[in-house]
PDB file of C-alpha atoms and ligand atoms in Angstrom:
ATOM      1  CA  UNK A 190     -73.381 -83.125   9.509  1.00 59.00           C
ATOM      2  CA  UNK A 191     -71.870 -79.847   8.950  1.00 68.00           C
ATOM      3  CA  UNK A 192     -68.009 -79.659   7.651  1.00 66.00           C
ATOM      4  CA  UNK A 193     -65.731 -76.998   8.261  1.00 67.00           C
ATOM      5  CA  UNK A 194     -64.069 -76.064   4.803  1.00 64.00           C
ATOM      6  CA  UNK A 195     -62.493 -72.675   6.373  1.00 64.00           C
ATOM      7  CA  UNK A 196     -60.358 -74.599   9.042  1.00 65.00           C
ATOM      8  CA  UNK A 197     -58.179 -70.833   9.262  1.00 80.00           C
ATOM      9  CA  UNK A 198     -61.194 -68.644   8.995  1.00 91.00           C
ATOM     10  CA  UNK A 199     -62.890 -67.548  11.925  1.00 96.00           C
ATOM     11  CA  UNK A 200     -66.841 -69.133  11.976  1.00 97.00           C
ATOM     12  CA  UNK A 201     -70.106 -67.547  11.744  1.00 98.00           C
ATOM     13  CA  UNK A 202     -73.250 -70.107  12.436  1.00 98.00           C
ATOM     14  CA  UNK A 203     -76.703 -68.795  11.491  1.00 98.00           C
ATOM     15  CA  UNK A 204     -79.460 -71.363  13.096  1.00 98.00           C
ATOM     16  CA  UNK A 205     -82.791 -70.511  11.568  1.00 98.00           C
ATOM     17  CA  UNK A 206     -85.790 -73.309  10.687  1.00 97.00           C
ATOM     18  CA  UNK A 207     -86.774 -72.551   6.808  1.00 97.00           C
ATOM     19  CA  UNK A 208     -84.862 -71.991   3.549  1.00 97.00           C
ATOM     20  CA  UNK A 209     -85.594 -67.813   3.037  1.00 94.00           C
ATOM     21  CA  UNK A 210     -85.355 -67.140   7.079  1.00 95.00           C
ATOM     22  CA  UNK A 211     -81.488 -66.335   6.458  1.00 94.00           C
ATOM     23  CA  UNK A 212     -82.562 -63.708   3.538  1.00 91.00           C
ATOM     24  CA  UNK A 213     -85.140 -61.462   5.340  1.00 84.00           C
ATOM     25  CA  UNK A 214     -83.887 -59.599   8.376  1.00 85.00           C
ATOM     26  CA  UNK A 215     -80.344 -61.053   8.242  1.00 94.00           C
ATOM     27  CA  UNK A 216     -79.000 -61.096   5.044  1.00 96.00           C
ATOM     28  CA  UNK A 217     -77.058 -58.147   4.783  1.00 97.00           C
ATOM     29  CA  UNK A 218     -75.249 -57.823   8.237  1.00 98.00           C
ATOM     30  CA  UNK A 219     -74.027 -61.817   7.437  1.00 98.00           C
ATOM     31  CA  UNK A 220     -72.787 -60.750   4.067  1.00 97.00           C
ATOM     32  CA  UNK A 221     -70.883 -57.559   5.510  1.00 97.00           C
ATOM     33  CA  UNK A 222     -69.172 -60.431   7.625  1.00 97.00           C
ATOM     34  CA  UNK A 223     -69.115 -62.555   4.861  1.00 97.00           C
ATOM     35  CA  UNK A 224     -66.906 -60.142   2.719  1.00 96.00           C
ATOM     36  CA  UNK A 225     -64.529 -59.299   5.429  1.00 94.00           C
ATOM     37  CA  UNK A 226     -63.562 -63.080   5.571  1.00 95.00           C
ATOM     38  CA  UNK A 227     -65.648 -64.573   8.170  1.00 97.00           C
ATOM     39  CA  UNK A 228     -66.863 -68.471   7.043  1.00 97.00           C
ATOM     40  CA  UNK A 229     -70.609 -67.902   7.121  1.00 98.00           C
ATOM     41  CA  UNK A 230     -72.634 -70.778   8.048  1.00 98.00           C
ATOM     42  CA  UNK A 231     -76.297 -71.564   7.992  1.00 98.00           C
ATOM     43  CA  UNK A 232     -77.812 -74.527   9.681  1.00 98.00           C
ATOM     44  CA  UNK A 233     -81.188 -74.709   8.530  1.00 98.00           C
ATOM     45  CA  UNK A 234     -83.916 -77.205  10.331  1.00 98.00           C
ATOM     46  CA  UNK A 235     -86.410 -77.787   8.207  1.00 98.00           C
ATOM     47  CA  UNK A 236     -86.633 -77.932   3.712  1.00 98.00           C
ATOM     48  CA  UNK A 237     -89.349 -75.711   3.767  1.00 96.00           C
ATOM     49  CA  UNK A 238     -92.119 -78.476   2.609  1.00 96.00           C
ATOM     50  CA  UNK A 239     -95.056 -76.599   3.589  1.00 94.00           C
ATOM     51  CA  UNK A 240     -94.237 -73.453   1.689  1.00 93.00           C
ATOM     52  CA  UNK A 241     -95.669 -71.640  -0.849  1.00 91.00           C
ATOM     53  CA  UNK A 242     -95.493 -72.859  -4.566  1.00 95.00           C
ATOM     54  CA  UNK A 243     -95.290 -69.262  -6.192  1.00 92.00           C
ATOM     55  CA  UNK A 244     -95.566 -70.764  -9.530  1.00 92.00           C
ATOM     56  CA  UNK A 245     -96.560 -74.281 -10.855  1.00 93.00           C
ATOM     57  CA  UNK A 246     -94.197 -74.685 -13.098  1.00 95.00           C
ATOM     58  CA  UNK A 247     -91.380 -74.139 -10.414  1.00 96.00           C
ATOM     59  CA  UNK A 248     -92.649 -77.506  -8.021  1.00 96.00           C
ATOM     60  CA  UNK A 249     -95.042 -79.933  -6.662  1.00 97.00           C
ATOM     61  CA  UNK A 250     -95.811 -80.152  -2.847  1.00 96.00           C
ATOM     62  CA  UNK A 251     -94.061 -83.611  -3.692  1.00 97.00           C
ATOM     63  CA  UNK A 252     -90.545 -81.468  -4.802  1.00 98.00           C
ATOM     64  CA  UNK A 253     -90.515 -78.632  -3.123  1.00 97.00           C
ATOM     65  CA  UNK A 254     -88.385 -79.613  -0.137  1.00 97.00           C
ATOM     66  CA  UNK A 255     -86.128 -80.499  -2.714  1.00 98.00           C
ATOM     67  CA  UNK A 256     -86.699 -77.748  -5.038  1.00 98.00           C
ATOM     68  CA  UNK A 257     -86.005 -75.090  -1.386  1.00 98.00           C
ATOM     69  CA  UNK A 258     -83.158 -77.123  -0.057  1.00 98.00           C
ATOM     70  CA  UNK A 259     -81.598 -75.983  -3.874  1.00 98.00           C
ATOM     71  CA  UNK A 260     -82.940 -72.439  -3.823  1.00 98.00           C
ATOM     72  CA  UNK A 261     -80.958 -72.139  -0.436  1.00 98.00           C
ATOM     73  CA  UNK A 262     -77.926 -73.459  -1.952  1.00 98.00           C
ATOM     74  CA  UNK A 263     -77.922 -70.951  -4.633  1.00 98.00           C
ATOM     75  CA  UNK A 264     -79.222 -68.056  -1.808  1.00 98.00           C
ATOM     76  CA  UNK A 265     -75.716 -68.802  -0.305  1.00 98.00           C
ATOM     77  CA  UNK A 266     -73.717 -69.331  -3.068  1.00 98.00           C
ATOM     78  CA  UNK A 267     -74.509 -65.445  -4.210  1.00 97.00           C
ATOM     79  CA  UNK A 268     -74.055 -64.195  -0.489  1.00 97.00           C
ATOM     80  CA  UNK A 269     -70.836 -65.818  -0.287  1.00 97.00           C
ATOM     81  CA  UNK A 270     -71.797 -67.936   2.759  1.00 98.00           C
ATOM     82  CA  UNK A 271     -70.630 -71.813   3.022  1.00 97.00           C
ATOM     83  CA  UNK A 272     -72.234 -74.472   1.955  1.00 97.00           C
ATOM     84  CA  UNK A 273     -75.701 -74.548   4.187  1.00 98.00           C
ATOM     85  CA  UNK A 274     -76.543 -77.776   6.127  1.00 98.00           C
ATOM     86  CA  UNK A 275     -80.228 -78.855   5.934  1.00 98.00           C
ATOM     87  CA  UNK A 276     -81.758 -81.010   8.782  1.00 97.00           C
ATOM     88  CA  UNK A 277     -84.773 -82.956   7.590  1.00 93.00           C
ATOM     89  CA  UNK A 278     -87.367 -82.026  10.011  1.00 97.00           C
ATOM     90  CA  UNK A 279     -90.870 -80.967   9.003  1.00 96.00           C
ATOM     91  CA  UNK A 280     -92.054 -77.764   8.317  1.00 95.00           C
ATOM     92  CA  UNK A 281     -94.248 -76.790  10.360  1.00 94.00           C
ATOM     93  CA  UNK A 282     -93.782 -79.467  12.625  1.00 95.00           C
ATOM     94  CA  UNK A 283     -90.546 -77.871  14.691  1.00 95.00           C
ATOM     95  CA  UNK A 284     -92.747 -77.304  17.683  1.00 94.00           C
ATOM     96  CA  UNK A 285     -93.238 -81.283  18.330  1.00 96.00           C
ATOM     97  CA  UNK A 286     -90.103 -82.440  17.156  1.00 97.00           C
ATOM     98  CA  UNK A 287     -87.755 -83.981  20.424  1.00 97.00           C
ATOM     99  CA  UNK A 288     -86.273 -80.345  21.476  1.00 96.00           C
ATOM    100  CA  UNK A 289     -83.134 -82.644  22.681  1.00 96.00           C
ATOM    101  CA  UNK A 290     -82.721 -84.277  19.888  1.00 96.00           C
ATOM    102  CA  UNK A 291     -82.854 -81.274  17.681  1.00 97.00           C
ATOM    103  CA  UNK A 292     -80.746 -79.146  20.363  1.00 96.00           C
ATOM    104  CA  UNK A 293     -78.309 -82.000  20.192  1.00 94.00           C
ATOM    105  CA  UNK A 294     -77.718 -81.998  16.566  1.00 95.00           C
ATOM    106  CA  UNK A 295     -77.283 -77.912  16.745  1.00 96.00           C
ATOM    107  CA  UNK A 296     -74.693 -78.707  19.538  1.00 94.00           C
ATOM    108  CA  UNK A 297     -73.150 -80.468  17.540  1.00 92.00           C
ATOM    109  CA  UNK A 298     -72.541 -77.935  14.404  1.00 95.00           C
ATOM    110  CA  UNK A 299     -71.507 -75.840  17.468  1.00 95.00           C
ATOM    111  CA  UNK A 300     -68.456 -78.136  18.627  1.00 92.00           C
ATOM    112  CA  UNK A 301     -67.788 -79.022  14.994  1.00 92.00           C
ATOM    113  CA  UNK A 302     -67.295 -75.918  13.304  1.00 95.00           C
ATOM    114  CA  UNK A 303     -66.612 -73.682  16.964  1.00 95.00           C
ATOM    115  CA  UNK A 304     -67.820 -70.550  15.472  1.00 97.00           C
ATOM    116  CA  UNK A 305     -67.094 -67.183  17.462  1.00 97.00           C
ATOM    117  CA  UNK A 306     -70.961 -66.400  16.823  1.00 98.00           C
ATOM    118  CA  UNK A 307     -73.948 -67.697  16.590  1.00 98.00           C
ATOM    119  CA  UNK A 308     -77.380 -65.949  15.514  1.00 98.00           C
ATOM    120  CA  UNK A 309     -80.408 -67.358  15.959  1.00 98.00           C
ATOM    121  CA  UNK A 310     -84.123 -66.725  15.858  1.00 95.00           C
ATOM    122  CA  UNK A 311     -85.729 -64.290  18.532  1.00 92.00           C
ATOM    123  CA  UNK A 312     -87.919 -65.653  21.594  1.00 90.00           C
ATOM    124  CA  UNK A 313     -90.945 -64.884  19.871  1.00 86.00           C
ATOM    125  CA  UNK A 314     -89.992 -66.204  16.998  1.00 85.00           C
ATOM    126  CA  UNK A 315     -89.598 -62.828  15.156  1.00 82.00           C
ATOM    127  CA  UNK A 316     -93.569 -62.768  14.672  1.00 79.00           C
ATOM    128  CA  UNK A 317     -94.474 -65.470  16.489  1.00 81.00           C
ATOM    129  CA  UNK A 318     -93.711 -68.689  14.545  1.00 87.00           C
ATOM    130  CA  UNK A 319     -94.055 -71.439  15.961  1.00 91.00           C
ATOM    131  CA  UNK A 320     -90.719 -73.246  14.406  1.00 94.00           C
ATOM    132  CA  UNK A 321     -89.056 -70.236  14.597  1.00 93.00           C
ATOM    133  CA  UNK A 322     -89.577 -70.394  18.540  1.00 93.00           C
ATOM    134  CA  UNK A 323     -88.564 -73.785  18.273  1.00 96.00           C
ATOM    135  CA  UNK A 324     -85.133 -73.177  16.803  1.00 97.00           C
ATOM    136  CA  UNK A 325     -84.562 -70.441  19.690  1.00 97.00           C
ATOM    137  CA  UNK A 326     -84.960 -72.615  21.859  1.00 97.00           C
ATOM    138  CA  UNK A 327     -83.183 -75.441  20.691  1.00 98.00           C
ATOM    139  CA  UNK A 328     -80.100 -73.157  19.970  1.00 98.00           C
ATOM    140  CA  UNK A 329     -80.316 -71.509  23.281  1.00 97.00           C
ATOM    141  CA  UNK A 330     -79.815 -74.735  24.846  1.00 97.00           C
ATOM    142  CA  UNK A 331     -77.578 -75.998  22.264  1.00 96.00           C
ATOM    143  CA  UNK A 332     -75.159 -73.065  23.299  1.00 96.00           C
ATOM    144  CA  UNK A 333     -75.022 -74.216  26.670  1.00 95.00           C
ATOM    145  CA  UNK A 334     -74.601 -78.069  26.023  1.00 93.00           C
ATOM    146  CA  UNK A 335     -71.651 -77.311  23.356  1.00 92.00           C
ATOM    147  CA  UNK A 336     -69.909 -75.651  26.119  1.00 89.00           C
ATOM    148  CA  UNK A 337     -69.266 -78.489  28.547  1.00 83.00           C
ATOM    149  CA  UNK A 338     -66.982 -80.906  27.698  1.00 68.00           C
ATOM    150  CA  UNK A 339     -69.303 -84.657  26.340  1.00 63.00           C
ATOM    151  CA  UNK A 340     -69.509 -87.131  24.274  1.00 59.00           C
ATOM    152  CA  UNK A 341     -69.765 -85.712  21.180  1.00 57.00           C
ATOM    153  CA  UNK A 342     -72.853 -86.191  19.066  1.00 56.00           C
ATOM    154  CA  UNK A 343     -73.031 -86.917  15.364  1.00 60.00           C
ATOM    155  CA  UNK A 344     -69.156 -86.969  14.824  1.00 63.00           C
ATOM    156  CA  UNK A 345     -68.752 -83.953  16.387  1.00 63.00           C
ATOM    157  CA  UNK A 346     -65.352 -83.379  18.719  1.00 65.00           C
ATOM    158  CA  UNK A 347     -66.232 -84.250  22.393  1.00 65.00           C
ATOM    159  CA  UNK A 348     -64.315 -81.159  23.123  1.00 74.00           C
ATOM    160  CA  UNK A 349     -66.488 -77.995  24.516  1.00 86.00           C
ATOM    161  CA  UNK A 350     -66.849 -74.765  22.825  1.00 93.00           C
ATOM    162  CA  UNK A 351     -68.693 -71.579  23.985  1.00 94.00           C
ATOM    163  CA  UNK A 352     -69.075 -68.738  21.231  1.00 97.00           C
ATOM    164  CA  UNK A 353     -67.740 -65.380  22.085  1.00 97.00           C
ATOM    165  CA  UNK A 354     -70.949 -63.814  21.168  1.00 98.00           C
ATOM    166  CA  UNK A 355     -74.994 -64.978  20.597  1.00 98.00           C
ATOM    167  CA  UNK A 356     -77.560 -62.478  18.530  1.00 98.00           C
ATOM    168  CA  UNK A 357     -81.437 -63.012  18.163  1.00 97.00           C
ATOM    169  CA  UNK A 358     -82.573 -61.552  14.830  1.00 96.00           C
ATOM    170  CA  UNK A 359     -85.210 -58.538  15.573  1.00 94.00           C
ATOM    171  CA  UNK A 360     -87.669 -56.758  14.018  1.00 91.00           C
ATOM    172  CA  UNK A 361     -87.840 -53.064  15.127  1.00 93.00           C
ATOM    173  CA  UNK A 362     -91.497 -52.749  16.169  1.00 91.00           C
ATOM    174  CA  UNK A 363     -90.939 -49.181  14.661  1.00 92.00           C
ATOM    175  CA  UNK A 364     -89.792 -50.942  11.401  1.00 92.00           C
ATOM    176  CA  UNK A 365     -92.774 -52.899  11.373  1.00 89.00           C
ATOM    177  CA  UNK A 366     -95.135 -50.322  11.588  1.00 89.00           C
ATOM    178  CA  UNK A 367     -93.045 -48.152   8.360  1.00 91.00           C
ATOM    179  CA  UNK A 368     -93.709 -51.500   6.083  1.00 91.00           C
ATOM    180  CA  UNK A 369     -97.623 -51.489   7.636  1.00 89.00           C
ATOM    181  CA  UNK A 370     -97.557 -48.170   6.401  1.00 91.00           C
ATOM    182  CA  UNK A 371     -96.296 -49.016   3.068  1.00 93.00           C
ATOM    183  CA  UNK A 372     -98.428 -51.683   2.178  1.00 91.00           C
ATOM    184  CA  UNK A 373    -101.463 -50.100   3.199  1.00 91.00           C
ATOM    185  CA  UNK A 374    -100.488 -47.198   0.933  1.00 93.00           C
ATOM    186  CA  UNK A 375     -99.701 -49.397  -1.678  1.00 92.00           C
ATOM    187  CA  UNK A 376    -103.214 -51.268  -1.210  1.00 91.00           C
ATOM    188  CA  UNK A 377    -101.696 -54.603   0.080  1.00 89.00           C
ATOM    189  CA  UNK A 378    -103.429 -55.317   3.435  1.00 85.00           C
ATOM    190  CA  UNK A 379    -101.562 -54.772   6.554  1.00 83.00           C
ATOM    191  CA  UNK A 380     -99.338 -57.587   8.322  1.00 77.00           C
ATOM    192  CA  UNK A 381    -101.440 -59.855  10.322  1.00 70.00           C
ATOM    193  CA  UNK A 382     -99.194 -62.483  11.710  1.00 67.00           C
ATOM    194  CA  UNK A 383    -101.122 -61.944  14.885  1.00 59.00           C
ATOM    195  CA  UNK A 384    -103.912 -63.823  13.704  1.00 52.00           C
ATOM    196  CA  UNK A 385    -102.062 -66.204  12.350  1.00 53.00           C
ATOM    197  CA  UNK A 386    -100.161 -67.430  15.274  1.00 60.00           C
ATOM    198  CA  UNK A 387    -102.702 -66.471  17.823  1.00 62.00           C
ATOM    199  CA  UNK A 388    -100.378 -63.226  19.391  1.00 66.00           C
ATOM    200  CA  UNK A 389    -101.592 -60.019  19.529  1.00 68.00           C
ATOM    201  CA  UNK A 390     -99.998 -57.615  16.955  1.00 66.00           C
ATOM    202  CA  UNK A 391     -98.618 -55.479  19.752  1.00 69.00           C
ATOM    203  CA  UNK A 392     -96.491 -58.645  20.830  1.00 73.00           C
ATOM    204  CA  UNK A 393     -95.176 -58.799  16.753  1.00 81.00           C
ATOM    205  CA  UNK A 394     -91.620 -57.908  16.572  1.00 87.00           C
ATOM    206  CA  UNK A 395     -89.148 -56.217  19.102  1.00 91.00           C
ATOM    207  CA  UNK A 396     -88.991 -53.523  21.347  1.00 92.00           C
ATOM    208  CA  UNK A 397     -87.341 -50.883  19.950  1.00 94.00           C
ATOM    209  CA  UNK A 398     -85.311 -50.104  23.041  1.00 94.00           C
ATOM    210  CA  UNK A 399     -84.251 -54.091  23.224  1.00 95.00           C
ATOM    211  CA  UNK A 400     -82.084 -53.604  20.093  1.00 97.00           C
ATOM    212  CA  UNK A 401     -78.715 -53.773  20.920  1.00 98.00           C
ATOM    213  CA  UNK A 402     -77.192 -54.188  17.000  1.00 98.00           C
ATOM    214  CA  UNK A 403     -78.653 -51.608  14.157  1.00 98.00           C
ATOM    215  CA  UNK A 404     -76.372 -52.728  11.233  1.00 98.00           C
ATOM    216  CA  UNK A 405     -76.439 -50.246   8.073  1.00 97.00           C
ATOM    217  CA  UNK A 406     -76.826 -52.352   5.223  1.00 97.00           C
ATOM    218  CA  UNK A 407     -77.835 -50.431   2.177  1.00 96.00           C
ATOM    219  CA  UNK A 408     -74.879 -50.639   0.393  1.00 96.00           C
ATOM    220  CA  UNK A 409     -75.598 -54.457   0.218  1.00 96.00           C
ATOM    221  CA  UNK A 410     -78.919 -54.393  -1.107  1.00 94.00           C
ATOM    222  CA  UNK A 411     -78.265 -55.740  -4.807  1.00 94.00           C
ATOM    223  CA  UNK A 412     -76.804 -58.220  -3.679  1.00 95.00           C
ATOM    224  CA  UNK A 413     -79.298 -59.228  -0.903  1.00 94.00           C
ATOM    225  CA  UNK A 414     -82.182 -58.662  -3.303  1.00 92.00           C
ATOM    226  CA  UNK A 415     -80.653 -61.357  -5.346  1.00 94.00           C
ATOM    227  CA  UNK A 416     -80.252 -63.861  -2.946  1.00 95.00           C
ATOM    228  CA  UNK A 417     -83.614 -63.040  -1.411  1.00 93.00           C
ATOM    229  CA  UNK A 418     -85.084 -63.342  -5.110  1.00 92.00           C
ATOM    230  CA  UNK A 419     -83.535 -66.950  -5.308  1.00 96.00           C
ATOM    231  CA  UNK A 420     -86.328 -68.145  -3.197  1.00 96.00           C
ATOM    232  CA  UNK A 421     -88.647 -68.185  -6.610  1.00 95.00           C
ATOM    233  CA  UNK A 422     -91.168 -70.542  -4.871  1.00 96.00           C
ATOM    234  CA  UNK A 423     -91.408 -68.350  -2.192  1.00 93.00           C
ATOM    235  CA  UNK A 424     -91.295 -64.728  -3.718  1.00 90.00           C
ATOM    236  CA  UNK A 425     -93.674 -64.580  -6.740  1.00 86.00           C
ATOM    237  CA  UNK A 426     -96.097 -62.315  -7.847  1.00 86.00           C
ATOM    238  CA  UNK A 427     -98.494 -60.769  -5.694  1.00 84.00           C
ATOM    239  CA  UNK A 428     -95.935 -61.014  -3.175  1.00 87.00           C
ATOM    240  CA  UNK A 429     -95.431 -56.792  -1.674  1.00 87.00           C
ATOM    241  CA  UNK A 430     -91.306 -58.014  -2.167  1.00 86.00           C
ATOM    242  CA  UNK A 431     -92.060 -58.487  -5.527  1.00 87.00           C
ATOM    243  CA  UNK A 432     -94.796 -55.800  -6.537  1.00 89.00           C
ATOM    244  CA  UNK A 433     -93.928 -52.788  -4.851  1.00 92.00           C
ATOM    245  CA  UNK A 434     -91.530 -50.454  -6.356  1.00 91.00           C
ATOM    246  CA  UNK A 435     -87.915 -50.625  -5.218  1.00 91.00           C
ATOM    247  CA  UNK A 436     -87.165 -47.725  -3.789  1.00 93.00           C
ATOM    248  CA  UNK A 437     -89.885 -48.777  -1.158  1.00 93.00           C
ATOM    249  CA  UNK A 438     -88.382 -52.106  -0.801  1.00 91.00           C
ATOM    250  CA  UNK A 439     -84.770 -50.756  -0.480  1.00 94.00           C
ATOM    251  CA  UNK A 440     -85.767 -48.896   2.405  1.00 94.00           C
ATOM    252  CA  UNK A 441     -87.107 -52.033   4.313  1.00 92.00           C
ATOM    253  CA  UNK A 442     -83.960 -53.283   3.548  1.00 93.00           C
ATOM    254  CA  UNK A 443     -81.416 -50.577   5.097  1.00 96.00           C
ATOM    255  CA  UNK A 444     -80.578 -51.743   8.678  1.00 97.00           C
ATOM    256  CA  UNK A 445     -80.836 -55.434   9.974  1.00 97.00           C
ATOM    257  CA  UNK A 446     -81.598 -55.283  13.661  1.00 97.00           C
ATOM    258  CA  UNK A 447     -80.499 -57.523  16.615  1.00 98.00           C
ATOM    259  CA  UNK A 448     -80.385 -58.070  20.368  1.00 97.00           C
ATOM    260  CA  UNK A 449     -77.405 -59.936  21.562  1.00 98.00           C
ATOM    261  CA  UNK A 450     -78.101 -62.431  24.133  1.00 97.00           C
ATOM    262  CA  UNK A 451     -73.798 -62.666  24.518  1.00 97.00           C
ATOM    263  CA  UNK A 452     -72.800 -60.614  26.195  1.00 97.00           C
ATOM    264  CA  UNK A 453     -75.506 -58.849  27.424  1.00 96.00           C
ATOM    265  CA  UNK A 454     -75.824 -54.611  27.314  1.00 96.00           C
ATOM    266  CA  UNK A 455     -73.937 -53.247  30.345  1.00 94.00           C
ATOM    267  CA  UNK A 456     -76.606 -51.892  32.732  1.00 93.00           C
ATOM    268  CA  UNK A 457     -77.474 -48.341  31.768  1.00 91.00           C
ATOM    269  CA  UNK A 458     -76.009 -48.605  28.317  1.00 94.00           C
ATOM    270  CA  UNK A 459     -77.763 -46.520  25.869  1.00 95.00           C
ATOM    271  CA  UNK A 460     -78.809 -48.889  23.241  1.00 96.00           C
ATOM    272  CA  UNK A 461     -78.162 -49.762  20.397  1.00 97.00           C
ATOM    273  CA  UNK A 462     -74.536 -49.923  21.749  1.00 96.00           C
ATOM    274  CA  UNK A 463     -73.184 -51.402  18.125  1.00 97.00           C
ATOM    275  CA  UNK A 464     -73.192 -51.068  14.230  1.00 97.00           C
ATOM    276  CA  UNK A 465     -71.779 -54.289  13.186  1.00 96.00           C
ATOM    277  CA  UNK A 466     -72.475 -58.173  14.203  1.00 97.00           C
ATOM    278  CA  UNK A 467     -68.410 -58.552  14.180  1.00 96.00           C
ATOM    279  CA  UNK A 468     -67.751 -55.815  16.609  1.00 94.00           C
ATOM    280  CA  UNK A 469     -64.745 -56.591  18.974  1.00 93.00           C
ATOM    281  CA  UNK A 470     -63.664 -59.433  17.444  1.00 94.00           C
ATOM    282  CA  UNK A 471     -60.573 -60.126  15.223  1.00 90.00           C
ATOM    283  CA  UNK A 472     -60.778 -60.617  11.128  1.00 87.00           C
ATOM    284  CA  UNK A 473     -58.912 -62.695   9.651  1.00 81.00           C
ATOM    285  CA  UNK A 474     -55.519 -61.293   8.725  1.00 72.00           C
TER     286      UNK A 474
HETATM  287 ZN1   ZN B 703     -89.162 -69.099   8.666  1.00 62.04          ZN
END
């Protein structure tokens, strides 16, 4: 059950399925709304049980939901976000979960905290994860339910709210092939998420000419780094994060990309058609 502890700040909900997914490709365009006095919010779906154990001596595959669920606390805490809210559904297991159920409870954030935006997961799932697909979809749908006026779910007012605006998070298919580049020359091998998920690697990422939102963010990047470094289970050595040098990093790290779903690109519009996730709506004074 989310709780709005900004009643006079405009709302910012960030739907994503695993403690980390709001530090990679997002990080930095939520904090630049973050500092201008937007109440950041990240619903997360899953603890992140079935993640990597970097080190031993940081958890067990008994702790580690436990030992994530804190590691996202602290991720927000340094970005300045509000408190996260953690749903308890397995990771990994998104895909079979009831998608009205889980759309329900995302609904209900929706109506509860009536955010002006919500940002979400890509349709493929950024690379083709199968939770991350999952949470699209459920937030998609979740969108349109906390519109119409119902009963509301979990608490939540049975009053409808619609978002001004809805973003999928996107990796630049250009981008992608830069940080190939990279670790290859670095001697890391090159991304293969299309093996893993069963997707050609010509489906991984977006279309360039899709993205709609190319947010300069490498002013932010201390910052970022040190939220994205509070994932210690998931960020150890031998990770390319970790190991390559940071001037290589930094530059994967200088513009977080995204299409927005709401409102769409007029037709024709030469794209991207805005630097900032806030664009055209009102700060708090
Ligand atoms: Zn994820």
């Amino acid at each position: 059950m989310v709780t709005v502890d900004h009643p006079h700040r405009p709302a910012l909900l960030a739907v994503f399925a695993h403690p980390d997914d709001e530090a990679f490709g997002t990080a930095g365009a939520l904090l630049r709304c973050a500092d201008r006095g937007v109440a950041v919010h990240v619903l997360c779906a899953t603890r992140g049980d079935a993640g990597q154990i970097a080190d031993p001596a940081l958890a067990t595959p008994e702790t580690l939901a436990a030992v994530r669920e804190g590691e996202l606390r602290e991720a927000c805490r340094l970005l300045g976000f509000a408190e996260p809210t953690l749903l308890d559904y397995g990771d990994g297991r998104l895909a079979a979960a009831d998608p009205e159920e889980l759309a329900g409870r995302v609904a209900a954030a929706i109506r509860t905290l009536r955010p002006r935006m919500v940002v979400t997961f890509d349709a493929n799932g950024g690379y083709g994860h199968l939770d991350h697909i999952a949470i699209h979809r459920a937030t998609l749908a979740a969108v349109a339910a906390a519109a119409d006026r119902g009963p509301g779910a979990d608490g939540a007012p049975a009053v409808g709210h619609r978002p001004d605006k809805l973003y999928a998070t996107a990796y630049p298919r250009s981008a992608l092939a830069r940080m190939n580049a990279d670790l290859v020359g670095h001697g890391f091998p090159a991304l293969d998420f299309g093996d893993v998920q069963g997707i050609a690697a010509a489906e991984i990422g977006t279309r360039d000419e899709r993205i709609t939102t190319a947010v300069p963010v490498a002013d932010l990047w201390l910052r970022r780094w040190a939220a994205l470094r509070a994932h210690r289970t998931q960020y150890g050595p031998g990770n390319p994060f970790v190991e390559l040098p940071e001037e290589v990093v930094r530059t994967w790290m200088a513009v977080d990309s995204f299409v927005r779903l709401e409102p769409p690109p007029a037709p024709g519009a030469t794209l991207p058609d805005e630097d900032d996730l806030w664009a055209g709506l009102p700060l708090p004074g």
